Amino acid sequence: MEEASDYRRWDELIPDALGLIFKNLSLYEILTVIPRVCKSWGKAVVGPYCWQEIDIDDWSKECCFPRDIDRMLQMLITRSAGSLRKLSVSGTGLHDDGIFSFIADHAGSVHTMRLPRSEITDPIVESIAGRLSTLSFLDLSYCNRIGAHALEAIGKNCKMLLGLCRNMHPVDTAGKSSLDDEAHAIAFTMSKLRRLEMSYHLVSTQSVLEIIYNCPELEFLDLRGCHHAELDEKFLKERYPKLKVLGPDVVDEYERNEWEDYSDFSDFSEYLAWEFVAGEVGDYYDNESLDEMWDDEGRLEDLELRFYEGIEDAGLYGWPPSP
């Protein structure tokens, strides 16, 4: 008994604590490594404790198949059991309205949602905006199939919205006459905004001034590439001293590199070597299979996970670093 007390049993940590620890790991590690450590860790991964914040950005950038992104989201959001607070799918975005509707059905607690490059449309946004009322931050940058109607629906239903990203790529706005209707929708339905990004929008000076006037709490406005908007810096500093405006003439490394990271998707990725198929992962790591995995001579009660802090040559034995 005295010897056992010298060690800390990680398998006895409560699921909430395990969830906080596991959120520092990659999606790959959480889904494929952690469930094999011990039964209690496997159950924590299957439960909602690890999925209050879902970020599949890195994985979705490498994933070649939209159906796998959809299935991954369905699995993880289902595991969150209504506790989802943050969702980020920045790689390639959502590929159809169906998965967006699924997200909205489980978005009762979501306050941050990043869905750039998604193929969602005005009708689906209008139909489900009422289910996104808890949102305080939303990123719909480079979503080319939505417009003023979607933004208006979001503004009318998401009264707690403080931040909106609606950046565009210059290629997507080339040839269009104006996007002032989007600026009007923002100005007259999102009065509590504190941060607004709308780089490369074809907006007029008047539309920008409408936003500034109707959003008195606005602290940051990104207008990079909005060359139709000509603002008087002296006027802005005098009338809106707390407002920082970036652009329209700023060209920096962030602006150039933002799209270089996503410009070349190969048809095959080494990252997919772990062969994710969401349905199979979900089926494999249910409670029943976890019981079978640990129902042998390596039973949970015989498992002791110890700190070996201070052992300088731990790596020689193939041990991972102490947490």
PDB file of C-alpha atoms in Angstrom:
ATOM      1  CA  MET A   1       0.000   0.000   0.000  1.00  0.00           C
ATOM      2  CA  GLU A   2       2.831   2.340   0.895  1.00  0.00           C
ATOM      3  CA  GLU A   3       4.536   1.646  -2.433  1.00  0.00           C
ATOM      4  CA  ALA A   4       1.355   2.244  -4.425  1.00  0.00           C
ATOM      5  CA  SER A   5       0.844   5.646  -2.819  1.00  0.00           C
ATOM      6  CA  ASP A   6       4.067   6.872  -4.442  1.00  0.00           C
ATOM      7  CA  TYR A   7       2.445   6.730  -7.838  1.00  0.00           C
ATOM      8  CA  ARG A   8      -0.305   8.769  -9.402  1.00  0.00           C
ATOM      9  CA  ARG A   9      -2.948   6.747 -11.205  1.00  0.00           C
ATOM     10  CA  TRP A  10      -3.948   8.617 -14.372  1.00  0.00           C
ATOM     11  CA  ASP A  11      -6.738   6.151 -15.046  1.00  0.00           C
ATOM     12  CA  GLU A  12      -8.533   7.452 -11.940  1.00  0.00           C
ATOM     13  CA  LEU A  13      -8.827  11.043 -13.136  1.00  0.00           C
ATOM     14  CA  ILE A  14     -12.405  12.226 -13.606  1.00  0.00           C
ATOM     15  CA  PRO A  15     -13.582  12.470 -17.257  1.00  0.00           C
ATOM     16  CA  ASP A  16     -13.812  16.277 -17.099  1.00  0.00           C
ATOM     17  CA  ALA A  17     -10.127  16.517 -16.207  1.00  0.00           C
ATOM     18  CA  LEU A  18      -9.171  14.005 -18.889  1.00  0.00           C
ATOM     19  CA  GLY A  19     -11.073  16.046 -21.446  1.00  0.00           C
ATOM     20  CA  LEU A  20      -9.112  19.169 -20.538  1.00  0.00           C
ATOM     21  CA  ILE A  21      -5.843  17.261 -20.906  1.00  0.00           C
ATOM     22  CA  PHE A  22      -6.725  15.511 -24.147  1.00  0.00           C
ATOM     23  CA  LYS A  23      -7.726  18.757 -25.880  1.00  0.00           C
ATOM     24  CA  ASN A  24      -3.996  19.506 -26.159  1.00  0.00           C
ATOM     25  CA  LEU A  25      -3.516  16.460 -28.386  1.00  0.00           C
ATOM     26  CA  SER A  26      -4.132  16.152 -32.101  1.00  0.00           C
ATOM     27  CA  LEU A  27      -7.350  14.704 -33.469  1.00  0.00           C
ATOM     28  CA  TYR A  28      -5.410  11.685 -34.683  1.00  0.00           C
ATOM     29  CA  GLU A  29      -3.996  10.980 -31.217  1.00  0.00           C
ATOM     30  CA  ILE A  30      -7.329  11.397 -29.471  1.00  0.00           C
ATOM     31  CA  LEU A  31      -9.140   9.015 -31.803  1.00  0.00           C
ATOM     32  CA  THR A  32      -6.505   6.331 -32.352  1.00  0.00           C
ATOM     33  CA  VAL A  33      -4.009   6.393 -29.470  1.00  0.00           C
ATOM     34  CA  ILE A  34      -5.870   7.431 -26.326  1.00  0.00           C
ATOM     35  CA  PRO A  35      -8.596   4.709 -26.527  1.00  0.00           C
ATOM     36  CA  ARG A  36      -5.870   2.030 -26.389  1.00  0.00           C
ATOM     37  CA  VAL A  37      -4.243   3.320 -23.196  1.00  0.00           C
ATOM     38  CA  CYS A  38      -6.903   2.154 -20.759  1.00  0.00           C
ATOM     39  CA  LYS A  39     -10.641   1.698 -20.437  1.00  0.00           C
ATOM     40  CA  SER A  40     -11.313   4.921 -18.523  1.00  0.00           C
ATOM     41  CA  TRP A  41      -9.454   6.985 -21.130  1.00  0.00           C
ATOM     42  CA  GLY A  42     -11.322   5.229 -23.916  1.00  0.00           C
ATOM     43  CA  LYS A  43     -14.660   6.031 -22.293  1.00  0.00           C
ATOM     44  CA  ALA A  44     -13.627   9.670 -21.884  1.00  0.00           C
ATOM     45  CA  VAL A  45     -12.942   9.899 -25.623  1.00  0.00           C
ATOM     46  CA  VAL A  46     -16.290   8.328 -26.511  1.00  0.00           C
ATOM     47  CA  GLY A  47     -18.141  10.698 -24.168  1.00  0.00           C
ATOM     48  CA  PRO A  48     -18.742  14.440 -24.466  1.00  0.00           C
ATOM     49  CA  TYR A  49     -15.799  15.570 -22.340  1.00  0.00           C
ATOM     50  CA  CYS A  50     -13.338  15.808 -25.248  1.00  0.00           C
ATOM     51  CA  TRP A  51     -15.720  17.375 -27.728  1.00  0.00           C
ATOM     52  CA  GLN A  52     -16.942  20.653 -26.272  1.00  0.00           C
ATOM     53  CA  GLU A  53     -14.502  22.232 -28.707  1.00  0.00           C
ATOM     54  CA  ILE A  54     -14.169  20.509 -32.090  1.00  0.00           C
ATOM     55  CA  ASP A  55     -11.339  21.641 -34.340  1.00  0.00           C
ATOM     56  CA  ILE A  56     -10.705  19.558 -37.460  1.00  0.00           C
ATOM     57  CA  ASP A  57      -8.871  22.276 -39.394  1.00  0.00           C
ATOM     58  CA  ASP A  58      -5.600  20.426 -39.924  1.00  0.00           C
ATOM     59  CA  TRP A  59      -7.272  17.127 -40.684  1.00  0.00           C
ATOM     60  CA  SER A  60      -9.816  18.630 -43.090  1.00  0.00           C
ATOM     61  CA  LYS A  61      -7.050  20.350 -45.080  1.00  0.00           C
ATOM     62  CA  GLU A  62      -5.581  16.933 -45.843  1.00  0.00           C
ATOM     63  CA  CYS A  63      -8.827  15.030 -46.268  1.00  0.00           C
ATOM     64  CA  CYS A  64      -9.614  14.404 -49.929  1.00  0.00           C
ATOM     65  CA  PHE A  65     -13.216  13.248 -49.583  1.00  0.00           C
ATOM     66  CA  PRO A  66     -16.090  15.536 -48.529  1.00  0.00           C
ATOM     67  CA  ARG A  67     -18.096  12.549 -47.298  1.00  0.00           C
ATOM     68  CA  ASP A  68     -15.375  11.758 -44.753  1.00  0.00           C
ATOM     69  CA  ILE A  69     -15.468  15.311 -43.414  1.00  0.00           C
ATOM     70  CA  ASP A  70     -19.233  15.033 -43.036  1.00  0.00           C
ATOM     71  CA  ARG A  71     -18.988  11.679 -41.264  1.00  0.00           C
ATOM     72  CA  MET A  72     -16.248  12.900 -38.961  1.00  0.00           C
ATOM     73  CA  LEU A  73     -18.351  15.913 -37.970  1.00  0.00           C
ATOM     74  CA  GLN A  74     -21.436  13.772 -37.412  1.00  0.00           C
ATOM     75  CA  MET A  75     -19.495  11.402 -35.170  1.00  0.00           C
ATOM     76  CA  LEU A  76     -17.771  14.065 -33.076  1.00  0.00           C
ATOM     77  CA  ILE A  77     -20.812  16.331 -32.747  1.00  0.00           C
ATOM     78  CA  THR A  78     -22.926  13.341 -31.693  1.00  0.00           C
ATOM     79  CA  ARG A  79     -20.335  12.529 -29.044  1.00  0.00           C
ATOM     80  CA  SER A  80     -20.525  16.106 -27.736  1.00  0.00           C
ATOM     81  CA  ALA A  81     -24.103  15.314 -26.604  1.00  0.00           C
ATOM     82  CA  GLY A  82     -25.274  18.919 -26.824  1.00  0.00           C
ATOM     83  CA  SER A  83     -22.240  20.394 -25.048  1.00  0.00           C
ATOM     84  CA  LEU A  84     -20.509  21.706 -28.202  1.00  0.00           C
ATOM     85  CA  ARG A  85     -19.242  25.268 -27.755  1.00  0.00           C
ATOM     86  CA  LYS A  86     -16.700  25.792 -30.538  1.00  0.00           C
ATOM     87  CA  LEU A  87     -16.544  24.351 -34.036  1.00  0.00           C
ATOM     88  CA  SER A  88     -13.827  24.967 -36.589  1.00  0.00           C
ATOM     89  CA  VAL A  89     -13.736  23.449 -40.090  1.00  0.00           C
ATOM     90  CA  SER A  90     -11.388  25.770 -41.957  1.00  0.00           C
ATOM     91  CA  GLY A  91      -9.653  23.373 -44.334  1.00  0.00           C
ATOM     92  CA  THR A  92     -12.200  23.014 -47.109  1.00  0.00           C
ATOM     93  CA  GLY A  93     -15.364  23.983 -45.261  1.00  0.00           C
ATOM     94  CA  LEU A  94     -18.718  22.219 -45.451  1.00  0.00           C
ATOM     95  CA  HIS A  95     -19.661  20.742 -48.788  1.00  0.00           C
ATOM     96  CA  ASP A  96     -23.443  20.807 -48.692  1.00  0.00           C
ATOM     97  CA  ASP A  97     -26.448  22.157 -46.839  1.00  0.00           C
ATOM     98  CA  GLY A  98     -27.230  18.827 -45.168  1.00  0.00           C
ATOM     99  CA  ILE A  99     -24.264  18.792 -42.811  1.00  0.00           C
ATOM    100  CA  PHE A 100     -24.870  22.448 -41.929  1.00  0.00           C
ATOM    101  CA  SER A 101     -28.417  21.573 -40.943  1.00  0.00           C
ATOM    102  CA  PHE A 102     -27.079  18.699 -38.814  1.00  0.00           C
ATOM    103  CA  ILE A 103     -24.709  21.095 -37.037  1.00  0.00           C
ATOM    104  CA  ALA A 104     -27.536  23.542 -36.363  1.00  0.00           C
ATOM    105  CA  ASP A 105     -29.625  20.760 -34.814  1.00  0.00           C
ATOM    106  CA  HIS A 106     -26.863  20.253 -32.234  1.00  0.00           C
ATOM    107  CA  ALA A 107     -25.813  23.892 -31.817  1.00  0.00           C
ATOM    108  CA  GLY A 108     -27.738  24.768 -28.693  1.00  0.00           C
ATOM    109  CA  SER A 109     -24.584  25.802 -26.835  1.00  0.00           C
ATOM    110  CA  VAL A 110     -22.278  26.846 -29.686  1.00  0.00           C
ATOM    111  CA  HIS A 111     -20.816  30.334 -29.375  1.00  0.00           C
ATOM    112  CA  THR A 112     -17.947  30.133 -31.911  1.00  0.00           C
ATOM    113  CA  MET A 113     -18.233  28.730 -35.414  1.00  0.00           C
ATOM    114  CA  ARG A 114     -15.596  28.878 -38.160  1.00  0.00           C
ATOM    115  CA  LEU A 115     -16.851  27.585 -41.508  1.00  0.00           C
ATOM    116  CA  PRO A 116     -14.848  29.371 -44.233  1.00  0.00           C
ATOM    117  CA  ARG A 117     -14.944  28.036 -47.811  1.00  0.00           C
ATOM    118  CA  SER A 118     -18.229  26.246 -47.167  1.00  0.00           C
ATOM    119  CA  GLU A 119     -20.698  25.504 -49.965  1.00  0.00           C
ATOM    120  CA  ILE A 120     -23.751  26.502 -47.938  1.00  0.00           C
ATOM    121  CA  THR A 121     -26.536  28.560 -49.541  1.00  0.00           C
ATOM    122  CA  ASP A 122     -28.849  31.420 -48.632  1.00  0.00           C
ATOM    123  CA  PRO A 123     -31.976  29.227 -48.237  1.00  0.00           C
ATOM    124  CA  ILE A 124     -30.387  26.845 -45.714  1.00  0.00           C
ATOM    125  CA  VAL A 125     -28.927  29.706 -43.670  1.00  0.00           C
ATOM    126  CA  GLU A 126     -32.296  31.465 -43.617  1.00  0.00           C
ATOM    127  CA  SER A 127     -34.065  28.283 -42.531  1.00  0.00           C
ATOM    128  CA  ILE A 128     -31.738  27.396 -39.640  1.00  0.00           C
ATOM    129  CA  ALA A 129     -30.471  30.786 -38.415  1.00  0.00           C
ATOM    130  CA  GLY A 130     -32.955  30.657 -35.544  1.00  0.00           C
ATOM    131  CA  ARG A 131     -31.116  27.625 -34.148  1.00  0.00           C
ATOM    132  CA  LEU A 132     -27.825  29.547 -33.989  1.00  0.00           C
ATOM    133  CA  SER A 133     -28.992  32.188 -31.529  1.00  0.00           C
ATOM    134  CA  THR A 134     -26.137  31.551 -29.062  1.00  0.00           C
ATOM    135  CA  LEU A 135     -23.393  32.481 -31.548  1.00  0.00           C
ATOM    136  CA  SER A 136     -21.010  35.269 -30.559  1.00  0.00           C
ATOM    137  CA  PHE A 137     -18.433  34.700 -33.328  1.00  0.00           C
ATOM    138  CA  LEU A 138     -18.972  33.462 -36.886  1.00  0.00           C
ATOM    139  CA  ASP A 139     -16.557  33.021 -39.788  1.00  0.00           C
ATOM    140  CA  LEU A 140     -18.180  32.713 -43.225  1.00  0.00           C
ATOM    141  CA  SER A 141     -15.219  33.924 -45.252  1.00  0.00           C
ATOM    142  CA  TYR A 142     -14.938  32.777 -48.874  1.00  0.00           C
ATOM    143  CA  CYS A 143     -18.423  31.241 -48.810  1.00  0.00           C
ATOM    144  CA  ASN A 144     -19.386  32.221 -52.347  1.00  0.00           C
ATOM    145  CA  ARG A 145     -22.897  30.784 -52.438  1.00  0.00           C
ATOM    146  CA  ILE A 146     -24.341  32.992 -49.724  1.00  0.00           C
ATOM    147  CA  GLY A 147     -25.112  36.704 -49.808  1.00  0.00           C
ATOM    148  CA  ALA A 148     -27.107  39.455 -48.171  1.00  0.00           C
ATOM    149  CA  HIS A 149     -30.142  37.272 -47.408  1.00  0.00           C
ATOM    150  CA  ALA A 150     -28.061  34.856 -45.345  1.00  0.00           C
ATOM    151  CA  LEU A 151     -26.298  37.653 -43.471  1.00  0.00           C
ATOM    152  CA  GLU A 152     -29.600  39.361 -42.734  1.00  0.00           C
ATOM    153  CA  ALA A 153     -31.053  36.135 -41.329  1.00  0.00           C
ATOM    154  CA  ILE A 154     -27.986  35.674 -39.129  1.00  0.00           C
ATOM    155  CA  GLY A 155     -28.141  39.263 -37.888  1.00  0.00           C
ATOM    156  CA  LYS A 156     -31.822  39.040 -37.008  1.00  0.00           C
ATOM    157  CA  ASN A 157     -31.483  35.747 -35.139  1.00  0.00           C
ATOM    158  CA  CYS A 158     -27.996  35.921 -33.607  1.00  0.00           C
ATOM    159  CA  LYS A 159     -28.427  38.890 -31.282  1.00  0.00           C
ATOM    160  CA  MET A 160     -25.302  37.999 -29.294  1.00  0.00           C
ATOM    161  CA  LEU A 161     -23.000  38.165 -32.335  1.00  0.00           C
ATOM    162  CA  LEU A 162     -19.871  40.182 -31.540  1.00  0.00           C
ATOM    163  CA  GLY A 163     -17.528  39.067 -34.318  1.00  0.00           C
ATOM    164  CA  LEU A 164     -18.045  38.321 -38.014  1.00  0.00           C
ATOM    165  CA  CYS A 165     -15.505  37.300 -40.654  1.00  0.00           C
ATOM    166  CA  ARG A 166     -16.790  37.720 -44.199  1.00  0.00           C
ATOM    167  CA  ASN A 167     -13.554  38.031 -46.146  1.00  0.00           C
ATOM    168  CA  MET A 168     -13.520  37.312 -49.864  1.00  0.00           C
ATOM    169  CA  HIS A 169     -10.842  36.406 -52.380  1.00  0.00           C
ATOM    170  CA  PRO A 170     -10.217  38.930 -55.178  1.00  0.00           C
ATOM    171  CA  VAL A 171     -10.713  36.195 -57.766  1.00  0.00           C
ATOM    172  CA  ASP A 172     -14.233  35.558 -56.482  1.00  0.00           C
ATOM    173  CA  THR A 173     -15.256  39.226 -56.522  1.00  0.00           C
ATOM    174  CA  ALA A 174     -13.763  40.002 -59.933  1.00  0.00           C
ATOM    175  CA  GLY A 175     -16.414  41.133 -62.396  1.00  0.00           C
ATOM    176  CA  LYS A 176     -19.072  41.790 -59.776  1.00  0.00           C
ATOM    177  CA  SER A 177     -20.499  45.288 -59.662  1.00  0.00           C
ATOM    178  CA  SER A 178     -21.134  45.654 -55.933  1.00  0.00           C
ATOM    179  CA  LEU A 179     -21.592  43.846 -52.644  1.00  0.00           C
ATOM    180  CA  ASP A 180     -23.193  46.802 -50.903  1.00  0.00           C
ATOM    181  CA  ASP A 181     -26.267  44.711 -50.125  1.00  0.00           C
ATOM    182  CA  GLU A 182     -24.167  42.576 -47.774  1.00  0.00           C
ATOM    183  CA  ALA A 183     -22.814  45.703 -46.092  1.00  0.00           C
ATOM    184  CA  HIS A 184     -26.387  46.976 -45.622  1.00  0.00           C
ATOM    185  CA  ALA A 185     -27.447  43.664 -44.062  1.00  0.00           C
ATOM    186  CA  ILE A 186     -24.547  43.853 -41.608  1.00  0.00           C
ATOM    187  CA  ALA A 187     -25.142  47.512 -40.766  1.00  0.00           C
ATOM    188  CA  PHE A 188     -28.837  47.169 -39.974  1.00  0.00           C
ATOM    189  CA  THR A 189     -28.966  43.772 -38.239  1.00  0.00           C
ATOM    190  CA  MET A 190     -25.647  43.394 -36.360  1.00  0.00           C
ATOM    191  CA  SER A 191     -25.459  46.477 -34.180  1.00  0.00           C
ATOM    192  CA  LYS A 192     -23.439  44.779 -31.397  1.00  0.00           C
ATOM    193  CA  LEU A 193     -20.460  43.840 -33.566  1.00  0.00           C
ATOM    194  CA  ARG A 194     -17.057  44.573 -32.112  1.00  0.00           C
ATOM    195  CA  ARG A 195     -14.963  42.941 -34.819  1.00  0.00           C
ATOM    196  CA  LEU A 196     -15.737  42.802 -38.541  1.00  0.00           C
ATOM    197  CA  GLU A 197     -13.537  41.445 -41.319  1.00  0.00           C
ATOM    198  CA  MET A 198     -14.670  42.000 -44.907  1.00  0.00           C
ATOM    199  CA  SER A 199     -11.494  42.216 -46.977  1.00  0.00           C
ATOM    200  CA  TYR A 200     -11.824  42.382 -50.776  1.00  0.00           C
ATOM    201  CA  HIS A 201     -15.505  43.223 -50.680  1.00  0.00           C
ATOM    202  CA  LEU A 202     -16.731  45.552 -53.407  1.00  0.00           C
ATOM    203  CA  VAL A 203     -18.276  48.002 -50.956  1.00  0.00           C
ATOM    204  CA  SER A 204     -18.695  51.736 -51.326  1.00  0.00           C
ATOM    205  CA  THR A 205     -17.639  54.444 -48.914  1.00  0.00           C
ATOM    206  CA  GLN A 206     -21.273  55.066 -47.995  1.00  0.00           C
ATOM    207  CA  SER A 207     -21.842  51.405 -47.103  1.00  0.00           C
ATOM    208  CA  VAL A 208     -18.793  51.313 -44.861  1.00  0.00           C
ATOM    209  CA  LEU A 209     -19.890  54.481 -43.091  1.00  0.00           C
ATOM    210  CA  GLU A 210     -23.322  52.910 -42.533  1.00  0.00           C
ATOM    211  CA  ILE A 211     -21.656  49.976 -40.787  1.00  0.00           C
ATOM    212  CA  ILE A 212     -19.509  52.228 -38.632  1.00  0.00           C
ATOM    213  CA  TYR A 213     -22.461  54.436 -37.693  1.00  0.00           C
ATOM    214  CA  ASN A 214     -24.870  51.580 -36.923  1.00  0.00           C
ATOM    215  CA  CYS A 215     -22.337  49.453 -35.035  1.00  0.00           C
ATOM    216  CA  PRO A 216     -21.241  51.847 -32.274  1.00  0.00           C
ATOM    217  CA  GLU A 217     -19.314  49.149 -30.360  1.00  0.00           C
ATOM    218  CA  LEU A 218     -17.121  48.292 -33.356  1.00  0.00           C
ATOM    219  CA  GLU A 219     -13.431  48.142 -32.379  1.00  0.00           C
ATOM    220  CA  PHE A 220     -11.787  46.539 -35.417  1.00  0.00           C
ATOM    221  CA  LEU A 221     -12.702  46.740 -39.113  1.00  0.00           C
ATOM    222  CA  ASP A 222     -10.697  44.918 -41.796  1.00  0.00           C
ATOM    223  CA  LEU A 223     -11.120  46.595 -45.197  1.00  0.00           C
ATOM    224  CA  ARG A 224      -8.014  45.319 -46.938  1.00  0.00           C
ATOM    225  CA  GLY A 225      -8.576  45.256 -50.657  1.00  0.00           C
ATOM    226  CA  CYS A 226     -11.825  47.245 -50.449  1.00  0.00           C
ATOM    227  CA  HIS A 227     -10.496  49.876 -52.832  1.00  0.00           C
ATOM    228  CA  HIS A 228     -13.908  51.379 -53.570  1.00  0.00           C
ATOM    229  CA  ALA A 229     -14.104  52.588 -49.970  1.00  0.00           C
ATOM    230  CA  GLU A 230     -12.331  55.913 -49.455  1.00  0.00           C
ATOM    231  CA  LEU A 231     -12.335  56.862 -45.797  1.00  0.00           C
ATOM    232  CA  ASP A 232     -11.133  60.052 -44.187  1.00  0.00           C
ATOM    233  CA  GLU A 233      -8.647  58.934 -41.530  1.00  0.00           C
ATOM    234  CA  LYS A 234      -8.817  62.246 -39.676  1.00  0.00           C
ATOM    235  CA  PHE A 235     -12.620  62.048 -39.526  1.00  0.00           C
ATOM    236  CA  LEU A 236     -12.522  58.481 -38.202  1.00  0.00           C
ATOM    237  CA  LYS A 237      -9.981  59.299 -35.490  1.00  0.00           C
ATOM    238  CA  GLU A 238     -12.042  62.249 -34.298  1.00  0.00           C
ATOM    239  CA  ARG A 239     -15.479  60.613 -34.401  1.00  0.00           C
ATOM    240  CA  TYR A 240     -14.518  56.996 -33.619  1.00  0.00           C
ATOM    241  CA  PRO A 241     -11.289  57.043 -31.593  1.00  0.00           C
ATOM    242  CA  LYS A 242     -11.694  53.425 -30.387  1.00  0.00           C
ATOM    243  CA  LEU A 243     -12.072  52.020 -33.901  1.00  0.00           C
ATOM    244  CA  LYS A 244      -9.067  50.515 -35.681  1.00  0.00           C
ATOM    245  CA  VAL A 245      -9.428  50.258 -39.454  1.00  0.00           C
ATOM    246  CA  LEU A 246      -7.070  48.013 -41.417  1.00  0.00           C
ATOM    247  CA  GLY A 247      -6.846  48.865 -45.121  1.00  0.00           C
ATOM    248  CA  PRO A 248      -7.922  49.340 -47.758  1.00  0.00           C
ATOM    249  CA  ASP A 249      -4.344  49.677 -49.038  1.00  0.00           C
ATOM    250  CA  VAL A 250      -2.525  47.349 -46.648  1.00  0.00           C
ATOM    251  CA  VAL A 251      -0.681  44.448 -48.258  1.00  0.00           C
ATOM    252  CA  ASP A 252       1.190  42.233 -45.817  1.00  0.00           C
ATOM    253  CA  GLU A 253       2.471  38.710 -45.410  1.00  0.00           C
ATOM    254  CA  TYR A 254      -0.742  37.539 -43.750  1.00  0.00           C
ATOM    255  CA  GLU A 255      -2.766  38.621 -46.737  1.00  0.00           C
ATOM    256  CA  ARG A 256      -0.575  36.836 -49.271  1.00  0.00           C
ATOM    257  CA  ASN A 257       0.025  33.656 -47.318  1.00  0.00           C
ATOM    258  CA  GLU A 258      -3.579  33.124 -46.246  1.00  0.00           C
ATOM    259  CA  TRP A 259      -4.428  31.545 -49.592  1.00  0.00           C
ATOM    260  CA  GLU A 260      -1.089  29.995 -50.408  1.00  0.00           C
ATOM    261  CA  ASP A 261      -1.719  27.507 -47.612  1.00  0.00           C
ATOM    262  CA  TYR A 262      -4.907  26.237 -49.280  1.00  0.00           C
ATOM    263  CA  SER A 263      -4.134  26.647 -52.974  1.00  0.00           C
ATOM    264  CA  ASP A 264      -2.875  23.146 -53.741  1.00  0.00           C
ATOM    265  CA  PHE A 265      -4.844  20.112 -52.581  1.00  0.00           C
ATOM    266  CA  SER A 266      -3.371  16.846 -53.788  1.00  0.00           C
ATOM    267  CA  ASP A 267      -5.486  13.831 -54.657  1.00  0.00           C
ATOM    268  CA  PHE A 268      -3.626  11.714 -52.151  1.00  0.00           C
ATOM    269  CA  SER A 269      -2.342  12.571 -48.702  1.00  0.00           C
ATOM    270  CA  GLU A 270       0.077  10.716 -46.463  1.00  0.00           C
ATOM    271  CA  TYR A 271      -2.002  11.910 -43.549  1.00  0.00           C
ATOM    272  CA  LEU A 272      -4.758   9.568 -44.663  1.00  0.00           C
ATOM    273  CA  ALA A 273      -2.470   6.608 -43.997  1.00  0.00           C
ATOM    274  CA  TRP A 274      -4.422   6.028 -40.819  1.00  0.00           C
ATOM    275  CA  GLU A 275      -7.398   5.367 -43.088  1.00  0.00           C
ATOM    276  CA  PHE A 276     -10.096   7.277 -41.288  1.00  0.00           C
ATOM    277  CA  VAL A 277     -13.603   6.116 -41.927  1.00  0.00           C
ATOM    278  CA  ALA A 278     -15.802   7.850 -39.398  1.00  0.00           C
ATOM    279  CA  GLY A 279     -18.380   5.101 -39.172  1.00  0.00           C
ATOM    280  CA  GLU A 280     -15.759   2.454 -38.463  1.00  0.00           C
ATOM    281  CA  VAL A 281     -14.014   4.531 -35.832  1.00  0.00           C
ATOM    282  CA  GLY A 282     -17.299   5.277 -34.117  1.00  0.00           C
ATOM    283  CA  ASP A 283     -18.398   1.656 -34.160  1.00  0.00           C
ATOM    284  CA  TYR A 284     -15.085   0.345 -32.928  1.00  0.00           C
ATOM    285  CA  TYR A 285     -14.713   2.572 -29.904  1.00  0.00           C
ATOM    286  CA  ASP A 286     -18.074   2.131 -28.276  1.00  0.00           C
ATOM    287  CA  ASN A 287     -18.404   0.997 -24.677  1.00  0.00           C
ATOM    288  CA  GLU A 288     -18.843  -2.643 -25.620  1.00  0.00           C
ATOM    289  CA  SER A 289     -15.655  -2.832 -27.648  1.00  0.00           C
ATOM    290  CA  LEU A 290     -13.767  -0.947 -24.965  1.00  0.00           C
ATOM    291  CA  ASP A 291     -14.843  -3.581 -22.449  1.00  0.00           C
ATOM    292  CA  GLU A 292     -13.580  -6.332 -24.758  1.00  0.00           C
ATOM    293  CA  MET A 293     -10.307  -4.503 -25.372  1.00  0.00           C
ATOM    294  CA  TRP A 294      -9.552  -4.395 -21.650  1.00  0.00           C
ATOM    295  CA  ASP A 295     -11.243  -7.644 -20.584  1.00  0.00           C
ATOM    296  CA  ASP A 296      -8.084  -9.749 -20.743  1.00  0.00           C
ATOM    297  CA  GLU A 297      -4.966 -10.337 -18.685  1.00  0.00           C
ATOM    298  CA  GLY A 298      -4.162  -6.630 -18.927  1.00  0.00           C
ATOM    299  CA  ARG A 299      -7.232  -5.664 -16.924  1.00  0.00           C
ATOM    300  CA  LEU A 300      -7.764  -2.095 -15.851  1.00  0.00           C
ATOM    301  CA  GLU A 301      -7.164  -2.770 -12.173  1.00  0.00           C
ATOM    302  CA  ASP A 302      -3.718  -4.156 -13.025  1.00  0.00           C
ATOM    303  CA  LEU A 303      -2.800  -1.099 -15.047  1.00  0.00           C
ATOM    304  CA  GLU A 304      -0.645   1.456 -13.321  1.00  0.00           C
ATOM    305  CA  LEU A 305       0.405   4.619 -15.133  1.00  0.00           C
ATOM    306  CA  ARG A 306       3.213   6.242 -13.230  1.00  0.00           C
ATOM    307  CA  PHE A 307       5.134   9.456 -13.364  1.00  0.00           C
ATOM    308  CA  TYR A 308       8.792   8.807 -13.984  1.00  0.00           C
ATOM    309  CA  GLU A 309       9.838  12.382 -13.640  1.00  0.00           C
ATOM    310  CA  GLY A 310      13.550  12.733 -13.016  1.00  0.00           C
ATOM    311  CA  ILE A 311      14.578   9.633 -14.986  1.00  0.00           C
ATOM    312  CA  GLU A 312      16.895  11.204 -17.526  1.00  0.00           C
ATOM    313  CA  ASP A 313      17.324   8.136 -19.724  1.00  0.00           C
ATOM    314  CA  ALA A 314      13.623   7.245 -19.955  1.00  0.00           C
ATOM    315  CA  GLY A 315      13.822   7.515 -23.742  1.00  0.00           C
ATOM    316  CA  LEU A 316      16.279   4.610 -23.841  1.00  0.00           C
ATOM    317  CA  TYR A 317      13.487   2.310 -22.725  1.00  0.00           C
ATOM    318  CA  GLY A 318      11.018   3.571 -25.299  1.00  0.00           C
ATOM    319  CA  TRP A 319       8.932   5.394 -22.683  1.00  0.00           C
ATOM    320  CA  PRO A 320       7.092   8.528 -23.804  1.00  0.00           C
ATOM    321  CA  PRO A 321       7.866  11.790 -21.972  1.00  0.00           C
ATOM    322  CA  SER A 322       6.121  12.309 -18.648  1.00  0.00           C
ATOM    323  CA  PRO A 323       2.977  14.487 -19.064  1.00  0.00           C
TER     324      PRO A 323
END
